[in-house]
Coordinates of C-alpha atoms and ligand atoms in Angstrom, one line a residue:
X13 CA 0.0 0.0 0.0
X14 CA 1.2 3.3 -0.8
X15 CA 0.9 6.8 1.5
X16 CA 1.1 10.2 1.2
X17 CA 2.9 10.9 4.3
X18 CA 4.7 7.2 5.4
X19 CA 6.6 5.1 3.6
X20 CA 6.7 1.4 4.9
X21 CA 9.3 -1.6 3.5
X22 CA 9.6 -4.9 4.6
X23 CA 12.5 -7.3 4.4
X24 CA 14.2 -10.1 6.2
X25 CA 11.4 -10.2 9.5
X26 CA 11.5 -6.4 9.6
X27 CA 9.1 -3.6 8.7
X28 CA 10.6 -0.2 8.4
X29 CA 8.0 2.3 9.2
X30 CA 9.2 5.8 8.2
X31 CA 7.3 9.3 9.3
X32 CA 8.3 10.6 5.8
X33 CA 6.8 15.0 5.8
X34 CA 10.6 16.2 5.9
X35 CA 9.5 19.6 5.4
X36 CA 7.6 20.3 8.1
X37 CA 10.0 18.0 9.8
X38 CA 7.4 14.9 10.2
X39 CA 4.8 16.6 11.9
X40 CA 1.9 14.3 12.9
X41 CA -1.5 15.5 10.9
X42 CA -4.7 13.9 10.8
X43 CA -3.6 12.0 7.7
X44 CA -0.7 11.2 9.0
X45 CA -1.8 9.3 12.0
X46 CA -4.4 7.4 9.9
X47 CA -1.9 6.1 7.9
X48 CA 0.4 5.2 10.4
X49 CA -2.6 3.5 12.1
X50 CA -3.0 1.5 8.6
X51 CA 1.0 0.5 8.2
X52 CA 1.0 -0.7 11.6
X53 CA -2.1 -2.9 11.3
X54 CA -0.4 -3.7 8.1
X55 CA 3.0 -4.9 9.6
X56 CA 1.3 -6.4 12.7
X57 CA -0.9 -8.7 10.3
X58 CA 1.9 -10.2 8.2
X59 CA 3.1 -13.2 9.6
X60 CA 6.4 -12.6 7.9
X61 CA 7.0 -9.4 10.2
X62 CA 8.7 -10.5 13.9
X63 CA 9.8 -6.7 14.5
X64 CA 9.0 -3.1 13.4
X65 CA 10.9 0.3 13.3
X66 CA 9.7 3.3 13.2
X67 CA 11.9 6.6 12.7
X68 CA 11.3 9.9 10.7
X69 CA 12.9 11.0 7.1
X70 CA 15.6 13.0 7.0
X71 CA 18.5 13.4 9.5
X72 CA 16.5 16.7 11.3
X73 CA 13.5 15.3 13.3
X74 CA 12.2 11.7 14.3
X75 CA 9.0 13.7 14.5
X76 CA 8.7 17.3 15.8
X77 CA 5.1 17.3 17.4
X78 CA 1.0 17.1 16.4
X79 CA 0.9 19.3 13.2
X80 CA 0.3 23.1 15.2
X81 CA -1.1 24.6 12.2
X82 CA -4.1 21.9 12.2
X83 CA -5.7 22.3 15.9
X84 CA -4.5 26.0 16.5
X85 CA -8.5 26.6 15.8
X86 CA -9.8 24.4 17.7
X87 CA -12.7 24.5 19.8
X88 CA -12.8 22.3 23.5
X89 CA -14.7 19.4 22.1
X90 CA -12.5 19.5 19.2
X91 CA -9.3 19.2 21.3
X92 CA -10.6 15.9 23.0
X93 CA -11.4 14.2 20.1
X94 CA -8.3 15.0 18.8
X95 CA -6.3 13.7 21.5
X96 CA -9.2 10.8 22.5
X97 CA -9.5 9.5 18.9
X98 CA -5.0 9.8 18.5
X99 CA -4.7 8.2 21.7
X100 CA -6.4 4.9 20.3
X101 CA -5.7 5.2 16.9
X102 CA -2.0 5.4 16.7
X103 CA -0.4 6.0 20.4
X104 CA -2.5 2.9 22.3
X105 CA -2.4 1.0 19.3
X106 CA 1.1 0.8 18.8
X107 CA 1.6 0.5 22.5
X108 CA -0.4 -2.8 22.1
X109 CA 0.7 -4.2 19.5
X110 CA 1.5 -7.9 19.3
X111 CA 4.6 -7.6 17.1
X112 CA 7.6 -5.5 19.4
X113 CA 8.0 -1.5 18.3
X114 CA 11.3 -0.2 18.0
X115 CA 11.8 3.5 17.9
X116 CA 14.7 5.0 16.0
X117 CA 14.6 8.4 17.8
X118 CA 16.8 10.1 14.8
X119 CA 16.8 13.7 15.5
X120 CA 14.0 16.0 17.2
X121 CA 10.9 13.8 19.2
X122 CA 9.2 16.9 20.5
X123 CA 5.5 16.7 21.9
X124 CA 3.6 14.4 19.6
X125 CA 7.2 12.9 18.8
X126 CA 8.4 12.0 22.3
X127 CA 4.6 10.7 22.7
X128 CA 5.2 8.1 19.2
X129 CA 8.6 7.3 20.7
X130 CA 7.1 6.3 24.1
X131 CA 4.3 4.4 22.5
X132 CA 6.8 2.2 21.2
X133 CA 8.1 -0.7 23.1
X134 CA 11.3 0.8 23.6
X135 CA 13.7 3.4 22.1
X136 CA 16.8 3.8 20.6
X137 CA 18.8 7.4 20.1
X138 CA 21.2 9.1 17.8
X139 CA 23.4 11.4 19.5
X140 CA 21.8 14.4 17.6
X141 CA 18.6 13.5 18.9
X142 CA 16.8 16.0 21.0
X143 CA 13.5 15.2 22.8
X144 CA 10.7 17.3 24.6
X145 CA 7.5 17.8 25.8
X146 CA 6.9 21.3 24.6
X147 CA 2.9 21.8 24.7
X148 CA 2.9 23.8 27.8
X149 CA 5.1 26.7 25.6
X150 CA 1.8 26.4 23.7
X151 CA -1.1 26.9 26.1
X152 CA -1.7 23.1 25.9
X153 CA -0.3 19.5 27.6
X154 CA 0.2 16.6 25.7
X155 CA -2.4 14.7 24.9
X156 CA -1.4 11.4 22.9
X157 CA -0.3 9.8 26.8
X158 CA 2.7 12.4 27.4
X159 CA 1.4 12.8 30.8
X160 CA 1.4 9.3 31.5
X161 CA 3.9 7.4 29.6
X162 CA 6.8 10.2 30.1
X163 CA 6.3 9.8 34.3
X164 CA 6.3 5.8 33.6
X165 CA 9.9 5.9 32.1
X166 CA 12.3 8.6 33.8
X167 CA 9.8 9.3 36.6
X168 CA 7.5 11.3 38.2
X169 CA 10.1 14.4 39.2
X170 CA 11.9 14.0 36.1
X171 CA 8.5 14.0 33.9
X172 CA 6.9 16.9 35.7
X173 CA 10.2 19.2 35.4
X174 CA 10.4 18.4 31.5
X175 CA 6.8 18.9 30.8
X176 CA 6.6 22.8 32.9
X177 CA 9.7 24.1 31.5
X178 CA 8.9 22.6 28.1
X179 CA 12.7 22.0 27.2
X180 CA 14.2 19.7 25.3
X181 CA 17.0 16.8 26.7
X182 CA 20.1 15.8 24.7
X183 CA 20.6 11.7 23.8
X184 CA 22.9 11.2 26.4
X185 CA 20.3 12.6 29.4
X186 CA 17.8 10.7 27.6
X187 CA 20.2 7.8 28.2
X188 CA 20.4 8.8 31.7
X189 CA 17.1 8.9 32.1
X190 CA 16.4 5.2 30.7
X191 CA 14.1 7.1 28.1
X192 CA 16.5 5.5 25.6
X193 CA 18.0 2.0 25.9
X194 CA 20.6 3.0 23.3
X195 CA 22.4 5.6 22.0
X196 CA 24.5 5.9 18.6
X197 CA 26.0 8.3 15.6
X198 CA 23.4 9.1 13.3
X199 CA 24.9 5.8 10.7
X200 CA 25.0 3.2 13.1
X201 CA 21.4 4.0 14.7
X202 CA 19.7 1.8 11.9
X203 CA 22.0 -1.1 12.3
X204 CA 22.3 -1.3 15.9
X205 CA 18.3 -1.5 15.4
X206 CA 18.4 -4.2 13.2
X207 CA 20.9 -5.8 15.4
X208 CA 18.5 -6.2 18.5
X209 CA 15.5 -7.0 15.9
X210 CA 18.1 -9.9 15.1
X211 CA 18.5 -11.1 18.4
X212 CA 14.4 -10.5 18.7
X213 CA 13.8 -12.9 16.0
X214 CA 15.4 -15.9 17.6
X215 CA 12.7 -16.0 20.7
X216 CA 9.2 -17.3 19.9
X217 CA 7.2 -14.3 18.3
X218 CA 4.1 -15.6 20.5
X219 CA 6.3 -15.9 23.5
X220 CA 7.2 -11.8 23.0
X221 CA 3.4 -11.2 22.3
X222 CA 2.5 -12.4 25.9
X223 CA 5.1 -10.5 27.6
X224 CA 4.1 -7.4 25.8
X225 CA 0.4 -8.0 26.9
X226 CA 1.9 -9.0 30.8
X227 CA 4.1 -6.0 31.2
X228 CA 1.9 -3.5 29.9
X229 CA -0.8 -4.9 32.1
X230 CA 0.8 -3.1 34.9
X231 CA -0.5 0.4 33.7
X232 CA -3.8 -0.7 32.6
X233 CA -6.4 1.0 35.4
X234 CA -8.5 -2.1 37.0
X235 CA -5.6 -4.6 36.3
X236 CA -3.5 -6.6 38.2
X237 CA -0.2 -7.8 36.7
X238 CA 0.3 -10.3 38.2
X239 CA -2.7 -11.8 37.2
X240 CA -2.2 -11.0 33.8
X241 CA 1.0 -12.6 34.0
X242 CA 0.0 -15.8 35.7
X243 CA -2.8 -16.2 32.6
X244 CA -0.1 -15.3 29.8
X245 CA 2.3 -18.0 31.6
X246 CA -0.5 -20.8 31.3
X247 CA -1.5 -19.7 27.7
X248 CA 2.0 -20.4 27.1
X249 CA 2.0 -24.0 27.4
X250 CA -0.6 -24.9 24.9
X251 CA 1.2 -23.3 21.5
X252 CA 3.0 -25.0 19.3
X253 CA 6.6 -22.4 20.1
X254 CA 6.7 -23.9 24.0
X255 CA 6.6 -27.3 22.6
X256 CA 9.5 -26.5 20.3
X257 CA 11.3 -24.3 22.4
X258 CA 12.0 -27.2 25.7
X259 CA 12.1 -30.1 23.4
X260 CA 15.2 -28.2 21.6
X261 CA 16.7 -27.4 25.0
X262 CA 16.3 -31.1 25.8
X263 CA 18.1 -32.2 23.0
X264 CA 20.5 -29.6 22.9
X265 CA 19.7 -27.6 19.3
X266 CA 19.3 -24.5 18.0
X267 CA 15.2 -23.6 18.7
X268 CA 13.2 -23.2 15.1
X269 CA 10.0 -21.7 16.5
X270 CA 6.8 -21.9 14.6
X271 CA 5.5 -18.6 15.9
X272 CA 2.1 -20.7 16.9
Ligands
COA328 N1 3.7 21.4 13.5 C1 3.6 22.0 12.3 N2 4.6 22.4 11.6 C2 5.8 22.2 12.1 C3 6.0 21.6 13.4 C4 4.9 21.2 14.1 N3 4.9 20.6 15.3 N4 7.3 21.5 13.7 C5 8.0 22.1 12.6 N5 7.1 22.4 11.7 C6 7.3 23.1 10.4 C7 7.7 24.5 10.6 O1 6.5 25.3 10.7 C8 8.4 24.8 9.3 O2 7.5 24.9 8.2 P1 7.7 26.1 7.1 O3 9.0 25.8 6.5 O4 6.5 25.8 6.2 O5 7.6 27.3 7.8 C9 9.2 23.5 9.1 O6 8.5 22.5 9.8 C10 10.7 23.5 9.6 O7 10.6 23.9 10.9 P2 11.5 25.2 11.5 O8 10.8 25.6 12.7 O9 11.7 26.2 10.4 O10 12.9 24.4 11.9 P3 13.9 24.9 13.0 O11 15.1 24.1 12.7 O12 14.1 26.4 13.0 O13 13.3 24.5 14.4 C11 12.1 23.0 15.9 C12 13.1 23.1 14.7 C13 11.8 21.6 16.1 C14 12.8 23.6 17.1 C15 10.8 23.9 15.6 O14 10.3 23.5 14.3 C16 9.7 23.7 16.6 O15 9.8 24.2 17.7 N6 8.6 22.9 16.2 C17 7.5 22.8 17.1 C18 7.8 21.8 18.2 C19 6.6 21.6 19.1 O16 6.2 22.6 19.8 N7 6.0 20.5 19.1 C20 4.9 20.1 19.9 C21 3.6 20.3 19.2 S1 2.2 20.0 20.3

């Protein structure tokens, strides 16, 4: 499928998903959010696809925020559909996806950015990367899970300090932070996230999607972990990837799992 605003390849287990509006330095409009909504689904459907990047075009900005010029008339019912109908479209959705996310965080993540970045699984920096939670320079607070997902990874004192001054934090405080597990030059950040997807691929793909759905329980309102986990550990046992998995420990060989 072809977009106007994303560009998506796939090749050897990975899908590339690339914000690709360079001159507005991939800002996030309505269109664009639908279609990353659709290359997601897309890459999350094919059975071919064990792990997905997404990163923005060019070597300026990952993504530098919600598109300002689109909501700066909005009314207040306007505004919360905006954010509600982004939250489940793109930022929850990714968040839940089956198949792990990957952010290449390749330049500036600012407000809506950051907020795609965090959505993902987990993150991975170029040095000229620069991230931010900048709303509050604009009368507004983030609104595709900023307020929650930000506090979640470096913090609740860390979060609220970056989202009132609005500033933005250098790659290696992002590091610092844990908001990025990785940081590299701007050439090796594509490699180094192929070289995790690599190391992704081995494990059972249905295995991954359980722990995703276990870990992320934990910051679900009304659920309990634990319990989540102790119902993804049982589910475990009846696929076809278990079976594989100990019966190549036992005989000492290379697992090939079925991704069942
Ligand atoms: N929404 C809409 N357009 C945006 C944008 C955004 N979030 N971020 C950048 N752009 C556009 C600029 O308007 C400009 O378009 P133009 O050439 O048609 O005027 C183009 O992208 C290049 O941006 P520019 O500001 O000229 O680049 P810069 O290098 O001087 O500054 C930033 C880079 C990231 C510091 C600056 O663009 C910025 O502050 N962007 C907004 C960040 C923000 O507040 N995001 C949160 C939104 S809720």
């Amino acid at each position: 499928m072809t977009y106007n605003n994303v560009l998506s390849e796939s090749a050897n287990g990975v899908c590339t998903i690339t914000v690709n509006r360079p001159s507005k330095l991939n800002a996030l409009n309505t269109e664009t959010i639908s279609e990353l909504h659709e290359a997601f689904k897309a890459a999350d459907q094919d059975d071919q696809v064990k792990v997905i990047i997404v990163t923005g075009s060019g070597e300026k900005a990952f993504v530098a925020g919600a598109d300002i010029a689109e909501f700066a008339d909005f009314s207040v019912s306007e505004g919360e559909k905006l954010a509600s109908s982004g939250q489940a479209r793109l930022f929850d959705f990714v968040a839940n996806l089956s198949t792990p996310v990957i952010a290449a965080v390749n330049g500036f993540a600012l407000g809506g950015g950051l907020e795609l970045a965090m959505a993902a699984h987990f993150r991975l920096a170029s040095d000229n990367a620069r991230m931010g939670l900048p709303e509050v320079s604009l009368g507004v607070i983030p609104g595709y899970g900023g307020t929650q997902r930000l506090p979640q990874l470096v913090g609740k004192g860390r979060a609220m300090e970056m989202i009132m001054t609005a500033g933005m934090i250098k790659a290696d405080k992002a590091l610092e932070y844990g908001l990025v597990n990785h940081v590299t030059s701007q050439e090796d950040l594509i490699p180094k996230c192929h070289e995790i997807a690599g190391k992704i691929m081995t494990n059972s793909s249905v295995a991954i999607a359980a722990a995703i759905t276990a870990i992320n329980s934990n910051y679900e309102a009304g659920e309990n972990g634990y319990d989540t986990e102790i119902t993804e550990f049982g589910k475990c046992f009846g696929t076809a990837d278990f079976k594989e998995g100990t019966q190549a420990f036992l005989e000492k060989r290379k697992a090939l799992f079925p991704g069942k």
